[in-house]
CSV table of C-alpha atoms in Angstrom, one decimal:
chain,number,residue,atom,x,y,z
A,11,MET,CA,104.5,22.3,-69.7
A,12,ALA,CA,103.3,25.7,-70.9
A,13,TYR,CA,101.0,26.1,-67.9
A,14,GLU,CA,103.8,25.4,-65.4
A,15,GLU,CA,106.2,27.7,-67.2
A,16,TYR,CA,103.8,30.6,-67.5
A,17,ARG,CA,102.8,30.2,-63.9
A,18,ARG,CA,106.4,30.3,-62.8
A,19,TRP,CA,107.1,33.4,-65.0
A,20,ILE,CA,104.1,35.2,-63.6
A,21,ILE,CA,105.2,34.5,-60.0
A,22,LEU,CA,108.8,35.6,-60.8
A,23,GLY,CA,107.7,38.7,-62.6
A,24,PHE,CA,105.0,39.7,-60.0
A,25,PRO,CA,106.2,38.5,-56.6
A,26,ASN,CA,103.3,40.1,-54.8
A,27,VAL,CA,100.6,38.2,-56.9
A,28,GLU,CA,98.4,36.0,-54.9
A,29,GLN,CA,99.0,32.3,-55.6
A,30,GLY,CA,95.6,30.7,-56.1
A,31,PRO,CA,92.9,29.9,-58.6
A,32,VAL,CA,93.1,33.3,-60.3
A,33,LEU,CA,96.8,32.7,-61.1
A,34,ASP,CA,95.8,29.3,-62.5
A,35,LEU,CA,93.1,31.0,-64.6
A,36,VAL,CA,95.6,33.4,-66.2
A,37,ALA,CA,98.4,30.8,-66.7
A,38,GLY,CA,96.0,28.2,-68.0
A,39,SER,CA,94.5,30.7,-70.5
A,40,ILE,CA,97.9,31.7,-72.0
A,41,ALA,CA,99.0,28.1,-72.0
A,42,GLY,CA,95.9,27.1,-73.9
A,43,GLY,CA,96.5,29.8,-76.5
A,44,THR,CA,100.0,28.6,-76.9
A,45,ALA,CA,98.9,25.1,-77.5
A,46,VAL,CA,96.3,26.1,-80.1
A,47,VAL,CA,98.8,28.3,-82.1
A,48,SER,CA,101.3,25.4,-82.1
A,49,THR,CA,99.0,22.7,-83.2
A,50,TYR,CA,96.2,24.4,-85.1
A,51,PRO,CA,97.2,23.3,-88.7
A,52,LEU,CA,96.9,19.7,-87.6
A,53,ASP,CA,93.4,20.3,-86.2
A,54,LEU,CA,92.4,22.0,-89.4
A,55,VAL,CA,93.7,19.0,-91.5
A,56,ARG,CA,91.8,16.6,-89.2
A,57,THR,CA,88.5,18.5,-89.7
A,58,LYS,CA,88.9,18.7,-93.5
A,59,LEU,CA,89.8,15.0,-93.8
A,60,ALA,CA,86.8,14.1,-91.6
A,61,TYR,CA,84.6,16.3,-93.8
A,62,GLN,CA,86.0,14.6,-96.9
A,63,VAL,CA,85.2,11.1,-95.6
A,64,LYS,CA,81.6,12.3,-94.8
A,65,GLY,CA,81.3,13.7,-98.3
A,66,ALA,CA,82.6,10.5,-99.9
A,67,VAL,CA,80.0,8.5,-98.0
A,68,ASN,CA,77.2,10.8,-99.2
A,69,VAL,CA,78.5,10.7,-102.8
A,70,SER,CA,78.7,6.9,-102.8
A,71,LEU,CA,75.1,6.8,-101.7
A,72,ARG,CA,74.1,9.1,-104.5
A,73,GLU,CA,76.3,7.3,-106.9
A,74,SER,CA,77.6,10.5,-108.4
A,75,LYS,CA,81.1,12.1,-108.6
A,76,PRO,CA,82.3,14.3,-105.8
A,77,SER,CA,82.8,18.0,-106.5
A,78,GLU,CA,84.9,18.6,-103.4
A,79,GLN,CA,88.7,18.8,-103.1
A,80,VAL,CA,90.1,15.3,-102.5
A,81,TYR,CA,93.2,14.9,-100.3
A,82,LYS,CA,95.4,11.8,-100.4
A,83,GLY,CA,96.5,12.1,-96.8
A,84,ILE,CA,97.7,14.5,-94.1
A,85,LEU,CA,100.8,15.7,-95.9
A,86,ASP,CA,99.0,16.2,-99.1
A,87,CYS,CA,96.3,18.1,-97.3
A,88,VAL,CA,98.8,20.4,-95.7
A,89,LYS,CA,100.6,21.0,-99.0
A,90,THR,CA,97.4,21.7,-100.9
A,91,ILE,CA,96.1,24.2,-98.4
A,92,TYR,CA,99.5,26.0,-98.3
A,93,ARG,CA,99.7,26.0,-102.1
A,94,GLN,CA,96.2,27.4,-102.5
A,95,ASN,CA,96.0,29.8,-99.6
A,96,GLY,CA,99.5,30.2,-98.1
A,97,LEU,CA,100.3,30.1,-94.4
A,98,LYS,CA,97.1,32.0,-93.7
A,99,GLY,CA,95.1,29.1,-95.0
A,100,LEU,CA,96.6,26.7,-92.5
A,101,TYR,CA,95.3,28.9,-89.7
A,102,ARG,CA,91.8,29.6,-91.2
A,103,GLY,CA,89.2,29.6,-88.4
A,104,MET,CA,91.8,29.9,-85.6
A,105,ALA,CA,90.3,33.1,-84.2
A,106,PRO,CA,87.2,31.3,-82.7
A,107,SER,CA,89.6,28.6,-81.4
A,108,LEU,CA,91.6,31.2,-79.6
A,109,TYR,CA,88.5,33.0,-78.3
A,110,GLY,CA,87.3,29.6,-77.1
A,111,ILE,CA,90.5,28.1,-75.7
A,112,PHE,CA,91.5,31.2,-73.6
A,113,PRO,CA,88.4,31.0,-71.4
A,114,TYR,CA,88.1,27.2,-71.7
A,115,SER,CA,91.7,26.4,-70.8
A,116,GLY,CA,91.8,29.1,-68.1
A,117,LEU,CA,88.4,28.1,-66.6
A,118,LYS,CA,89.4,24.4,-66.7
A,119,PHE,CA,92.5,25.0,-64.5
A,120,TYR,CA,90.6,27.6,-62.4
A,121,PHE,CA,87.7,25.2,-61.6
A,122,TYR,CA,90.0,22.3,-61.0
A,123,GLU,CA,92.2,24.2,-58.5
A,124,LYS,CA,89.2,25.8,-56.9
A,125,MET,CA,87.4,22.5,-56.4
A,126,LYS,CA,90.6,21.0,-54.9
A,127,THR,CA,90.5,23.7,-52.2
A,128,HIS,CA,87.2,22.2,-50.9
A,129,VAL,CA,88.7,18.8,-50.6
A,130,PRO,CA,90.1,17.9,-47.1
A,131,GLU,CA,93.9,18.0,-47.0
A,132,GLU,CA,94.2,14.4,-46.1
A,133,HIS,CA,92.3,13.4,-49.3
A,134,ARG,CA,93.8,15.7,-51.9
A,135,LYS,CA,96.2,13.1,-53.2
A,136,ASP,CA,93.4,10.4,-53.5
A,137,ILE,CA,92.3,9.4,-57.0
A,138,ILE,CA,88.6,9.8,-56.6
A,139,PRO,CA,88.6,13.5,-55.5
A,140,LYS,CA,90.9,14.3,-58.4
A,141,LEU,CA,88.7,12.6,-60.9
A,142,ALA,CA,85.6,14.4,-59.4
A,143,CYS,CA,87.3,17.8,-59.6
A,144,GLY,CA,88.5,17.2,-63.1
A,145,SER,CA,85.1,16.1,-64.2
A,146,VAL,CA,83.4,19.3,-62.9
A,147,ALA,CA,86.2,21.4,-64.4
A,148,GLY,CA,85.7,19.8,-67.9
A,149,LEU,CA,81.9,20.0,-67.7
A,150,LEU,CA,81.8,23.7,-66.8
A,151,GLY,CA,84.6,24.8,-69.1
A,152,GLN,CA,83.1,23.0,-72.1
A,153,THR,CA,79.6,24.2,-71.6
A,154,ILE,CA,80.6,27.9,-71.3
A,155,THR,CA,82.8,27.9,-74.4
A,156,TYR,CA,81.1,25.3,-76.7
A,157,PRO,CA,79.3,27.8,-79.1
A,158,LEU,CA,82.8,29.1,-80.2
A,159,ASP,CA,83.8,25.5,-81.1
A,160,VAL,CA,80.7,25.2,-83.3
A,161,VAL,CA,81.6,28.4,-85.1
A,162,ARG,CA,85.2,27.3,-85.5
A,163,ARG,CA,84.2,24.0,-87.2
A,164,GLN,CA,81.8,25.8,-89.5
A,165,MET,CA,84.5,28.3,-90.5
A,166,GLN,CA,87.0,25.4,-91.1
A,167,VAL,CA,84.7,23.5,-93.6
A,168,GLN,CA,82.9,26.5,-95.2
A,169,ALA,CA,85.2,26.2,-98.3
A,170,PHE,CA,83.6,22.9,-99.0
A,171,SER,CA,80.0,24.0,-98.5
A,172,SER,CA,77.7,25.9,-100.8
A,173,SER,CA,76.3,27.7,-97.7
A,174,ASN,CA,77.3,31.3,-97.2
A,175,LEU,CA,76.1,31.4,-93.7
A,176,VAL,CA,79.3,32.2,-91.9
A,177,LYS,CA,81.5,33.3,-94.8
A,178,GLY,CA,83.2,36.7,-94.1
A,179,LYS,CA,81.2,37.2,-90.9
A,180,GLY,CA,83.9,36.9,-88.4
A,181,THR,CA,83.6,35.0,-85.1
A,182,PHE,CA,81.0,36.9,-83.3
A,183,GLY,CA,79.1,37.8,-86.5
A,184,SER,CA,78.9,34.1,-87.2
A,185,LEU,CA,77.6,33.4,-83.7
A,186,VAL,CA,74.8,35.9,-84.4
A,187,MET,CA,74.0,34.5,-87.9
A,188,ILE,CA,73.9,30.9,-86.7
A,189,ALA,CA,71.6,31.8,-83.8
A,190,LYS,CA,69.4,33.9,-86.1
A,191,HIS,CA,69.0,31.4,-89.0
A,192,GLN,CA,69.4,28.0,-87.2
A,193,GLY,CA,68.3,28.9,-83.7
A,194,TRP,CA,70.4,29.3,-80.5
A,195,LYS,CA,70.1,25.5,-79.9
A,196,GLN,CA,72.4,25.0,-82.9
A,197,LEU,CA,75.2,26.7,-81.0
A,198,PHE,CA,75.0,23.7,-78.5
A,199,SER,CA,74.4,21.0,-81.1
A,200,GLY,CA,76.4,17.9,-80.1
A,201,LEU,CA,77.3,19.2,-76.7
A,202,SER,CA,75.8,16.2,-74.8
A,203,ILE,CA,77.9,13.8,-77.0
A,204,ASN,CA,80.9,16.0,-76.5
A,205,TYR,CA,80.5,15.6,-72.8
A,206,LEU,CA,81.1,11.8,-73.2
A,207,LYS,CA,84.6,12.6,-74.6
A,208,VAL,CA,85.6,15.8,-72.8
A,209,VAL,CA,84.5,15.2,-69.2
A,210,PRO,CA,86.3,11.9,-68.7
A,211,SER,CA,89.3,13.1,-70.8
A,212,VAL,CA,89.8,16.2,-68.6
A,213,ALA,CA,89.2,14.2,-65.4
A,214,ILE,CA,91.7,11.6,-66.4
A,215,GLY,CA,94.2,14.2,-67.7
A,216,PHE,CA,94.2,16.2,-64.5
A,217,THR,CA,94.4,13.1,-62.3
A,218,VAL,CA,97.3,11.6,-64.2
A,219,TYR,CA,99.0,15.0,-64.4
A,220,ASP,CA,98.8,15.6,-60.6
A,221,SER,CA,99.6,12.0,-59.7
A,222,MET,CA,102.8,12.1,-61.9
A,223,LYS,CA,103.8,15.4,-60.3
A,224,ASP,CA,103.4,13.8,-56.8
A,225,TRP,CA,105.3,10.8,-57.9
């Protein structure tokens, strides 16, 4: 919805702008940023609850008491974060998310629309070409921006960790510290597994999106 609205506003505000992949890049980037700002607290809660479950499993194996903050659920997690750190706490680690989503969301739309221009006109409404274009868009977008996602997750869970690796370093400072102390490969740790989720997800998302618009 945001992508379509931003695209329309850009065309209305700048009538001479060329309608093509570059327009999709700009509209997609702004739409991605809007989505992150709107939903980030839920993503933060998801990460913290997942980290809590992981910690609980490790504690049960050690048969000792956990030292981490324990949340009773989503609402309790939101209330606790807000009580301890205010509104700022609910958006902790959002900077790398924005740095990542602007190029990722923009490149995703850019590559998808660019790939579609190479599909013969008579086949552009077919399912298979749409899936193929969406897969390439997801693959390229995720590969380029994945290191920022690694930094985001480390910043989100750093309050639970005894490590001071990324504390107070900022987004790009954290990138340098991770590469220096853990190696540059750590910035792409889990990327291959992420492909299994992101590539089909983006491909299916774009295909259903375009098909519903046509319908």
